[in-house]
Amino acid sequence: MRLPLFVIVAAAMLSAAAPPVKITPNDIVAHSPASAWKAIDPDDLLVMNLAGGRVVIQLAPQFAPVHVANIKALARGNYWDGATIYRVQDNYVAQWGLNESDKGFPAGVTAKPAAEYTRTVKGLSITPLGSPDPYAPGAGFVDGWPVAFSKKAGWADLTHCYAMVGVGRDLSPDTGTGGELYAVIGHGPRQLDRNIAMVGRVIEGIDRLSSLPRGTEALGFYRDRAQYVPIASIRLASDMPAAERPAFEVMDTASATFANYLRLRANRYDDFYIRPAGGVDVCNVQVPVRRKS
Amino acid sequence: MRLPLFVIVAAAMLSAAAPPVKITPNDIVAHSPASAWKAIDPDDLLVMNLAGGRVVIQLAPQFAPVHVANIKALARGNYWDGATIYRVQDNYVAQWGLNESDKGFPAGVTAKPAAEYTRTVKGLSITPLGSPDPYAPGAGFVDGWPVAFSKKAGWADLTHCYAMVGVGRDLSPDTGTGGELYAVIGHGPRQLDRNIAMVGRVIEGIDRLSSLPRGTEALGFYRDRAQYVPIASIRLASDMPAAERPAFEVMDTASATFANYLRLRANRYDDFYIRPAGGVDVCNVQVPVRRKS
């Protein structure tokens, strides 16, 4: 019953003059064609193994190439074996790494990368959000990623949304190496945009980070080492045996399917929602990602 | 040393032409005058007692008077003794109450309240956010609360920001009674604005909800009753013995102090932040609340 109804409804949606129909963003995902998805390169998948299970991170080399290259070199060099999650600040971030350890970096790590807080907007094909953004002249989506941008000033950057991953750093002008990373576990702290290098997002297991006990020291650091959450290892999927390697797809944000999804995210109207907002925050769009194996 | 410096700096900030100064929103709170704060009425404070400690909720009767009156009647009638937190959905909400129990309501509860999803904008003195809002023509602050509004259409409502509390309900046109409540524990799901009755916010202990294990059933419901988190009781502060009663103050959002705080929230510039955004999302302002006893 659902699919035929959906087809009728999807056809009706193509007309801008059509009345509101009772269809949800999840319906769009459930009935999307295979052509609306793109495989994620296993060389851009970072697998963090915790005692309770794994956290999978998709890396974004097109936004912070040097920091992402560092992260890959650190993973390949087993740098994080024995690392911990040592900071969990409520409505902000969970952070992990070696925390002030003086363990040396493996080969191939750039010790003092340039900022990479933004990249040039040139060459990016942006699907616009279609709603105003409080933090930037424009917001939208590129290659499955949420971005903010200024065409006039020429920059684009990944936005600090829930589950996005950034590079911990000291006070400016330090930019961090990638050895200390954090994931957003609260309302998107967009004030960090353009002030820090963003390198990816958690696409599986963010709840393993967001449900951790909050640290009671300033900035959410754990007080005692006994509270640190051990990380068994962090590996690139491309370095794992083929049989164990996870595989994911992300919705193509240039597709017609995503355009429909985005429109419904901004205009919820179904048996639960009765008043569509007519707009949406870039962090509430949540580009669909799905597991393939 | 800090206070004199701050006074100089605060004076400099009053000039719009002044250069950026290295002061943080927390500095504004730390050095605020007593006149910038308003006491919260103990009759608007709901104290939820869990095994690990308490969660304190400030109620907003001016936005949903019937639902808030219900909540007060339910607290006074000990309705929630033996209730549980039975739903924790990642990046969304934690929800509690009696979950499908047929326990009767105490006296004074309106069984089928009108919607109260919005109220009239008339009579509200709004401090504007000063940044565009994706979900409404305007956003700002009233009596310490984050709001969205349309002066043209005549409505205002509380916004679904982190830690805000709303009334669980069934499909429309059901509006809920107040017996089942939820708190936002992720990125503000603003698409719920104007589709549900908002009744307050958690002002202490939100981490006791946000760090709970996520439910594995659809919508984050816990699978087994054994996973439910017991609630010992929920009481109004005004019904507690004076010695045990918590007391809180909220920053006066009509004050000059809040205006400075808001400006710095939109323009972070200090030893960590080097690029001020020039704007801020209403949910990232986080009106300061402090405990008095």
Short mmCIF file of N, CA, C and O in Angstrom, two decimals, chain B residues 155-258:
data_model
loop_
_atom_site.label_atom_id
_atom_site.label_comp_id
_atom_site.label_asym_id
_atom_site.label_seq_id
_atom_site.Cartn_x
_atom_site.Cartn_y
_atom_site.Cartn_z
N TRP B 155 1.37 36.27 16.34
CA TRP B 155 1.69 35.21 17.30
C TRP B 155 3.13 35.30 17.81
O TRP B 155 4.00 35.91 17.17
N ALA B 156 3.32 34.69 18.96
CA ALA B 156 4.66 34.48 19.51
C ALA B 156 4.66 33.09 20.14
O ALA B 156 3.62 32.57 20.56
N ASP B 157 5.84 32.47 20.23
CA ASP B 157 5.92 31.16 20.88
C ASP B 157 7.32 30.94 21.44
O ASP B 157 8.28 31.59 21.01
N LEU B 158 7.42 30.05 22.39
CA LEU B 158 8.72 29.63 22.89
C LEU B 158 9.38 28.73 21.84
O LEU B 158 8.69 27.95 21.17
N THR B 159 10.69 28.85 21.71
CA THR B 159 11.40 28.09 20.69
C THR B 159 11.94 26.76 21.26
O THR B 159 12.33 26.69 22.42
N HIS B 160 11.97 25.75 20.42
CA HIS B 160 12.49 24.43 20.81
C HIS B 160 14.01 24.45 20.83
O HIS B 160 14.67 24.00 19.88
N CYS B 161 14.58 24.98 21.92
CA CYS B 161 16.04 25.01 22.08
C CYS B 161 16.45 23.91 23.06
O CYS B 161 15.62 23.31 23.74
N TYR B 162 17.75 23.68 23.13
CA TYR B 162 18.30 22.70 24.07
C TYR B 162 17.74 22.96 25.47
O TYR B 162 17.73 24.09 25.94
N ALA B 163 17.27 21.91 26.13
CA ALA B 163 16.78 21.93 27.51
C ALA B 163 15.36 22.48 27.66
O ALA B 163 14.81 22.46 28.77
N MET B 164 14.77 22.95 26.57
CA MET B 164 13.38 23.41 26.68
C MET B 164 12.47 22.20 26.91
O MET B 164 12.77 21.09 26.49
N VAL B 165 11.35 22.46 27.58
CA VAL B 165 10.43 21.38 27.96
C VAL B 165 9.08 21.58 27.27
O VAL B 165 8.53 22.69 27.28
N GLY B 166 8.58 20.51 26.69
CA GLY B 166 7.30 20.56 25.99
C GLY B 166 6.39 19.43 26.46
O GLY B 166 6.78 18.55 27.23
N VAL B 167 5.15 19.50 25.98
CA VAL B 167 4.10 18.57 26.38
C VAL B 167 3.95 17.47 25.34
O VAL B 167 3.59 17.75 24.19
N GLY B 168 4.27 16.23 25.73
CA GLY B 168 4.07 15.11 24.84
C GLY B 168 2.60 15.00 24.46
O GLY B 168 1.72 15.25 25.28
N ARG B 169 2.36 14.64 23.23
CA ARG B 169 0.97 14.51 22.78
C ARG B 169 0.89 13.42 21.72
O ARG B 169 1.90 12.97 21.16
N ASP B 170 -0.35 13.05 21.42
CA ASP B 170 -0.63 12.10 20.35
C ASP B 170 -0.73 12.88 19.04
O ASP B 170 -0.43 14.07 19.00
N LEU B 171 -1.20 12.23 18.01
CA LEU B 171 -1.37 12.93 16.74
C LEU B 171 -2.38 14.07 16.89
O LEU B 171 -3.26 14.04 17.75
N SER B 172 -2.23 15.08 16.07
CA SER B 172 -3.16 16.20 16.05
C SER B 172 -4.58 15.67 15.80
O SER B 172 -4.74 14.74 15.04
N PRO B 173 -5.61 16.21 16.44
CA PRO B 173 -5.69 17.45 17.20
C PRO B 173 -5.43 17.30 18.71
O PRO B 173 -5.64 18.26 19.43
N ASP B 174 -4.99 16.14 19.19
CA ASP B 174 -4.66 16.00 20.60
C ASP B 174 -3.57 17.01 20.98
O ASP B 174 -2.62 17.21 20.22
N THR B 175 -3.67 17.63 22.15
CA THR B 175 -2.67 18.62 22.55
C THR B 175 -1.89 18.17 23.78
O THR B 175 -1.00 18.88 24.24
N GLY B 176 -2.22 17.01 24.32
CA GLY B 176 -1.57 16.55 25.55
C GLY B 176 -2.12 17.27 26.76
O GLY B 176 -2.73 18.33 26.65
N THR B 177 -1.89 16.68 27.92
CA THR B 177 -2.39 17.29 29.17
C THR B 177 -1.29 17.98 29.96
O THR B 177 -1.55 18.90 30.73
N GLY B 178 -0.06 17.50 29.80
CA GLY B 178 1.04 17.92 30.65
C GLY B 178 1.52 16.73 31.48
O GLY B 178 2.55 16.80 32.14
N GLY B 179 0.78 15.64 31.44
CA GLY B 179 1.17 14.44 32.19
C GLY B 179 2.43 13.79 31.64
O GLY B 179 3.21 13.20 32.38
N GLU B 180 2.62 13.90 30.32
CA GLU B 180 3.84 13.39 29.68
C GLU B 180 4.63 14.60 29.20
O GLU B 180 4.11 15.40 28.42
N LEU B 181 5.84 14.73 29.66
CA LEU B 181 6.67 15.88 29.29
C LEU B 181 7.97 15.40 28.66
O LEU B 181 8.41 14.27 28.89
N TYR B 182 8.60 16.29 27.88
CA TYR B 182 9.91 15.96 27.30
C TYR B 182 10.81 17.17 27.41
O TYR B 182 10.35 18.30 27.48
N ALA B 183 12.11 16.91 27.44
CA ALA B 183 13.12 17.96 27.37
C ALA B 183 13.98 17.72 26.15
O ALA B 183 14.30 16.57 25.82
N VAL B 184 14.34 18.79 25.47
CA VAL B 184 15.20 18.69 24.29
C VAL B 184 16.63 18.37 24.73
O VAL B 184 17.18 19.04 25.61
N ILE B 185 17.24 17.34 24.15
CA ILE B 185 18.61 16.95 24.51
C ILE B 185 19.53 16.92 23.29
O ILE B 185 20.57 16.27 23.30
N GLY B 186 19.15 17.63 22.23
CA GLY B 186 19.99 17.67 21.04
C GLY B 186 19.86 19.02 20.37
O GLY B 186 19.45 20.00 21.01
N HIS B 187 20.23 19.07 19.10
CA HIS B 187 20.07 20.32 18.37
C HIS B 187 18.61 20.73 18.35
O HIS B 187 17.73 19.92 18.08
N GLY B 188 18.34 21.97 18.66
CA GLY B 188 16.97 22.45 18.81
C GLY B 188 16.07 22.05 17.64
O GLY B 188 16.28 22.52 16.53
N PRO B 189 15.07 21.19 17.88
CA PRO B 189 14.18 20.72 16.81
C PRO B 189 13.09 21.76 16.54
O PRO B 189 11.92 21.56 16.87
N ARG B 190 13.51 22.86 15.95
CA ARG B 190 12.63 24.02 15.80
C ARG B 190 11.41 23.73 14.92
O ARG B 190 10.42 24.48 14.97
N GLN B 191 11.46 22.63 14.13
CA GLN B 191 10.29 22.29 13.33
C GLN B 191 9.08 21.97 14.21
O GLN B 191 7.94 22.00 13.75
N LEU B 192 9.33 21.70 15.49
CA LEU B 192 8.23 21.44 16.43
C LEU B 192 7.56 22.74 16.91
O LEU B 192 6.47 22.70 17.46
N ASP B 193 8.24 23.87 16.72
CA ASP B 193 7.64 25.16 17.14
C ASP B 193 6.25 25.30 16.52
O ASP B 193 6.04 24.98 15.35
N ARG B 194 5.34 25.80 17.29
CA ARG B 194 3.95 26.05 16.85
C ARG B 194 3.19 24.76 16.52
O ARG B 194 2.11 24.80 15.95
N ASN B 195 3.80 23.62 16.87
CA ASN B 195 3.11 22.34 16.67
C ASN B 195 2.91 21.59 17.98
O ASN B 195 2.44 20.45 17.98
N ILE B 196 3.29 22.23 19.07
CA ILE B 196 3.27 21.55 20.36
C ILE B 196 3.28 22.62 21.45
O ILE B 196 3.74 23.73 21.21
N ALA B 197 2.78 22.30 22.63
CA ALA B 197 2.78 23.27 23.73
C ALA B 197 4.12 23.21 24.46
O ALA B 197 4.51 22.17 24.97
N MET B 198 4.80 24.35 24.51
CA MET B 198 6.04 24.46 25.28
C MET B 198 5.68 25.03 26.63
O MET B 198 4.92 26.00 26.73
N VAL B 199 6.26 24.46 27.68
CA VAL B 199 5.86 24.87 29.03
C VAL B 199 7.01 25.33 29.92
O VAL B 199 6.78 25.78 31.04
N GLY B 200 8.25 25.22 29.46
CA GLY B 200 9.35 25.66 30.32
C GLY B 200 10.69 25.18 29.83
O GLY B 200 10.86 24.87 28.66
N ARG B 201 11.65 25.13 30.76
CA ARG B 201 13.00 24.68 30.42
C ARG B 201 13.68 24.12 31.66
O ARG B 201 13.42 24.55 32.79
N VAL B 202 14.60 23.19 31.42
CA VAL B 202 15.42 22.66 32.50
C VAL B 202 16.51 23.69 32.80
O VAL B 202 17.24 24.12 31.91
N ILE B 203 16.59 24.12 34.07
CA ILE B 203 17.61 25.11 34.45
C ILE B 203 18.69 24.50 35.35
O ILE B 203 19.67 25.15 35.64
N GLU B 204 18.49 23.29 35.78
CA GLU B 204 19.56 22.56 36.50
C GLU B 204 19.39 21.07 36.23
O GLU B 204 18.27 20.56 36.28
N GLY B 205 20.50 20.41 35.93
CA GLY B 205 20.47 18.94 35.81
C GLY B 205 20.09 18.40 34.45
O GLY B 205 19.78 17.21 34.35
N ILE B 206 20.16 19.23 33.39
CA ILE B 206 19.81 18.69 32.07
C ILE B 206 20.73 17.52 31.71
O ILE B 206 20.32 16.58 31.02
N ASP B 207 21.97 17.54 32.22
CA ASP B 207 22.90 16.45 31.91
C ASP B 207 22.42 15.12 32.49
O ASP B 207 22.81 14.06 32.02
N ARG B 208 21.57 15.16 33.52
CA ARG B 208 21.02 13.89 34.04
C ARG B 208 20.09 13.25 33.03
O ARG B 208 19.85 12.04 33.07
N LEU B 209 19.54 14.06 32.14
CA LEU B 209 18.68 13.53 31.08
C LEU B 209 19.48 13.26 29.81
O LEU B 209 19.34 12.23 29.17
N SER B 210 20.35 14.21 29.45
CA SER B 210 21.06 14.10 28.16
C SER B 210 22.08 12.97 28.14
O SER B 210 22.45 12.51 27.05
N SER B 211 22.54 12.53 29.31
CA SER B 211 23.55 11.46 29.33
C SER B 211 22.94 10.08 29.56
O SER B 211 23.67 9.10 29.72
N LEU B 212 21.63 9.99 29.57
CA LEU B 212 20.99 8.67 29.75
C LEU B 212 21.21 7.80 28.51
O LEU B 212 21.36 8.32 27.40
N PRO B 213 21.23 6.49 28.69
CA PRO B 213 21.34 5.60 27.53
C PRO B 213 20.17 5.86 26.57
O PRO B 213 19.04 6.13 27.00
N ARG B 214 20.45 5.80 25.30
CA ARG B 214 19.41 6.01 24.30
C ARG B 214 18.53 4.76 24.20
O ARG B 214 19.04 3.63 24.27
N GLY B 215 17.23 4.97 23.98
CA GLY B 215 16.32 3.85 23.78
C GLY B 215 16.51 3.26 22.40
O GLY B 215 16.80 3.99 21.45
N THR B 216 16.36 1.95 22.29
CA THR B 216 16.65 1.29 21.01
C THR B 216 15.40 1.01 20.18
O THR B 216 15.50 0.57 19.03
N GLU B 217 14.22 1.28 20.74
CA GLU B 217 13.00 1.11 19.96
C GLU B 217 12.77 2.35 19.08
O GLU B 217 13.45 3.37 19.24
N ALA B 218 11.79 2.26 18.19
CA ALA B 218 11.46 3.42 17.35
C ALA B 218 11.21 4.63 18.23
O ALA B 218 10.63 4.52 19.33
N LEU B 219 11.69 5.79 17.80
CA LEU B 219 11.53 7.07 18.50
C LEU B 219 12.26 7.11 19.84
O LEU B 219 12.00 7.98 20.67
N GLY B 220 13.15 6.16 20.07
CA GLY B 220 13.97 6.19 21.28
C GLY B 220 13.27 5.67 22.53
O GLY B 220 13.74 5.91 23.65
N PHE B 221 12.17 4.96 22.37
CA PHE B 221 11.54 4.35 23.55
C PHE B 221 12.43 3.21 24.04
O PHE B 221 13.03 2.49 23.23
N TYR B 222 12.48 3.06 25.37
CA TYR B 222 13.22 1.92 25.93
C TYR B 222 12.45 0.63 25.61
O TYR B 222 11.22 0.61 25.66
N ARG B 223 13.22 -0.40 25.32
CA ARG B 223 12.60 -1.67 24.94
C ARG B 223 11.95 -2.35 26.15
O ARG B 223 10.82 -2.82 26.07
N ASP B 224 12.69 -2.39 27.25
CA ASP B 224 12.21 -3.13 28.43
C ASP B 224 11.90 -2.18 29.57
O ASP B 224 12.60 -1.19 29.76
N ARG B 225 10.90 -2.52 30.34
CA ARG B 225 10.56 -1.69 31.50
C ARG B 225 11.74 -1.59 32.47
O ARG B 225 11.88 -0.61 33.18
N ALA B 226 12.62 -2.61 32.46
CA ALA B 226 13.77 -2.58 33.35
C ALA B 226 14.71 -1.41 33.02
O ALA B 226 15.50 -0.98 33.86
N GLN B 227 14.62 -0.90 31.79
CA GLN B 227 15.48 0.23 31.40
C GLN B 227 14.90 1.57 31.84
O GLN B 227 15.60 2.58 31.82
N TYR B 228 13.61 1.60 32.18
CA TYR B 228 12.98 2.86 32.56
C TYR B 228 13.72 3.47 33.74
O TYR B 228 14.15 2.76 34.66
N VAL B 229 13.87 4.77 33.72
CA VAL B 229 14.58 5.47 34.80
C VAL B 229 13.53 5.97 35.80
O VAL B 229 12.68 6.79 35.46
N PRO B 230 13.59 5.46 37.05
CA PRO B 230 12.54 5.81 38.01
C PRO B 230 12.63 7.28 38.45
O PRO B 230 13.71 7.82 38.64
N ILE B 231 11.45 7.89 38.58
CA ILE B 231 11.33 9.24 39.12
C ILE B 231 10.73 9.10 40.51
O ILE B 231 9.62 8.57 40.66
N ALA B 232 11.48 9.53 41.53
CA ALA B 232 10.97 9.39 42.90
C ALA B 232 9.76 10.31 43.09
O ALA B 232 8.74 9.90 43.65
N SER B 233 9.88 11.54 42.65
CA SER B 233 8.78 12.50 42.81
C SER B 233 9.05 13.73 41.95
O SER B 233 10.19 13.98 41.55
N ILE B 234 7.97 14.47 41.69
CA ILE B 234 8.09 15.79 41.05
C ILE B 234 7.25 16.75 41.89
O ILE B 234 6.05 16.52 42.09
N ARG B 235 7.89 17.79 42.41
CA ARG B 235 7.21 18.73 43.31
C ARG B 235 7.44 20.16 42.88
O ARG B 235 8.50 20.48 42.32
N LEU B 236 6.52 21.03 43.17
CA LEU B 236 6.74 22.46 43.00
C LEU B 236 7.62 22.96 44.14
O LEU B 236 7.42 22.55 45.31
N ALA B 237 8.57 23.85 43.84
CA ALA B 237 9.43 24.41 44.90
C ALA B 237 8.57 25.08 45.97
O ALA B 237 8.88 25.02 47.16
N SER B 238 7.48 25.69 45.55
CA SER B 238 6.62 26.40 46.50
C SER B 238 5.94 25.46 47.49
O SER B 238 5.45 25.89 48.54
N ASP B 239 5.91 24.18 47.19
CA ASP B 239 5.32 23.19 48.10
C ASP B 239 6.39 22.52 48.98
O ASP B 239 6.06 21.66 49.81
N MET B 240 7.64 22.87 48.78
CA MET B 240 8.71 22.26 49.57
C MET B 240 8.97 23.09 50.82
O MET B 240 8.72 24.30 50.83
N PRO B 241 9.48 22.45 51.88
CA PRO B 241 9.85 23.22 53.07
C PRO B 241 10.87 24.30 52.69
O PRO B 241 11.74 24.06 51.83
N ALA B 242 10.73 25.49 53.29
CA ALA B 242 11.57 26.63 52.91
C ALA B 242 13.05 26.27 52.89
O ALA B 242 13.81 26.70 52.02
N ALA B 243 13.48 25.45 53.84
CA ALA B 243 14.91 25.15 53.96
C ALA B 243 15.42 24.31 52.78
O ALA B 243 16.60 24.35 52.46
N GLU B 244 14.53 23.55 52.16
CA GLU B 244 14.94 22.66 51.06
C GLU B 244 14.71 23.28 49.69
O GLU B 244 15.14 22.74 48.67
N ARG B 245 13.98 24.36 49.68
CA ARG B 245 13.51 24.96 48.44
C ARG B 245 14.66 25.56 47.63
O ARG B 245 15.40 26.39 48.13
N PRO B 246 14.83 25.17 46.37
CA PRO B 246 15.88 25.80 45.56
C PRO B 246 15.43 27.19 45.10
O PRO B 246 14.23 27.44 44.99
N ALA B 247 16.37 28.08 44.90
CA ALA B 247 16.06 29.41 44.42
C ALA B 247 16.98 29.77 43.26
O ALA B 247 18.19 29.50 43.31
N PHE B 248 16.40 30.35 42.24
CA PHE B 248 17.16 30.69 41.03
C PHE B 248 16.83 32.10 40.56
O PHE B 248 15.75 32.62 40.85
N GLU B 249 17.77 32.66 39.83
CA GLU B 249 17.54 33.93 39.15
C GLU B 249 17.82 33.75 37.66
O GLU B 249 18.68 32.96 37.27
N VAL B 250 17.13 34.53 36.85
CA VAL B 250 17.36 34.52 35.41
C VAL B 250 17.76 35.93 35.00
O VAL B 250 17.29 36.91 35.58
N MET B 251 18.65 36.02 34.03
CA MET B 251 19.06 37.36 33.59
C MET B 251 17.87 38.07 32.95
O MET B 251 17.10 37.48 32.19
N ASP B 252 17.73 39.34 33.28
CA ASP B 252 16.66 40.18 32.72
C ASP B 252 17.02 40.46 31.26
O ASP B 252 17.99 41.18 30.98
N THR B 253 16.26 39.89 30.35
CA THR B 253 16.59 40.03 28.93
C THR B 253 16.26 41.42 28.38
O THR B 253 16.54 41.70 27.22
N ALA B 254 15.69 42.26 29.22
CA ALA B 254 15.49 43.67 28.83
C ALA B 254 16.63 44.55 29.34
O ALA B 254 16.64 45.76 29.08
N SER B 255 17.60 43.98 30.04
CA SER B 255 18.67 44.78 30.67
C SER B 255 19.79 45.10 29.69
O SER B 255 20.00 44.41 28.68
N ALA B 256 20.55 46.14 30.03
CA ALA B 256 21.74 46.49 29.24
C ALA B 256 22.78 45.37 29.32
O ALA B 256 23.52 45.12 28.37
N THR B 257 22.83 44.71 30.46
CA THR B 257 23.77 43.60 30.64
C THR B 257 23.48 42.50 29.62
O THR B 257 24.39 41.97 28.96
N PHE B 258 22.20 42.16 29.47
CA PHE B 258 21.85 41.13 28.50
C PHE B 258 22.17 41.59 27.08
O PHE B 258 22.62 40.80 26.24
#
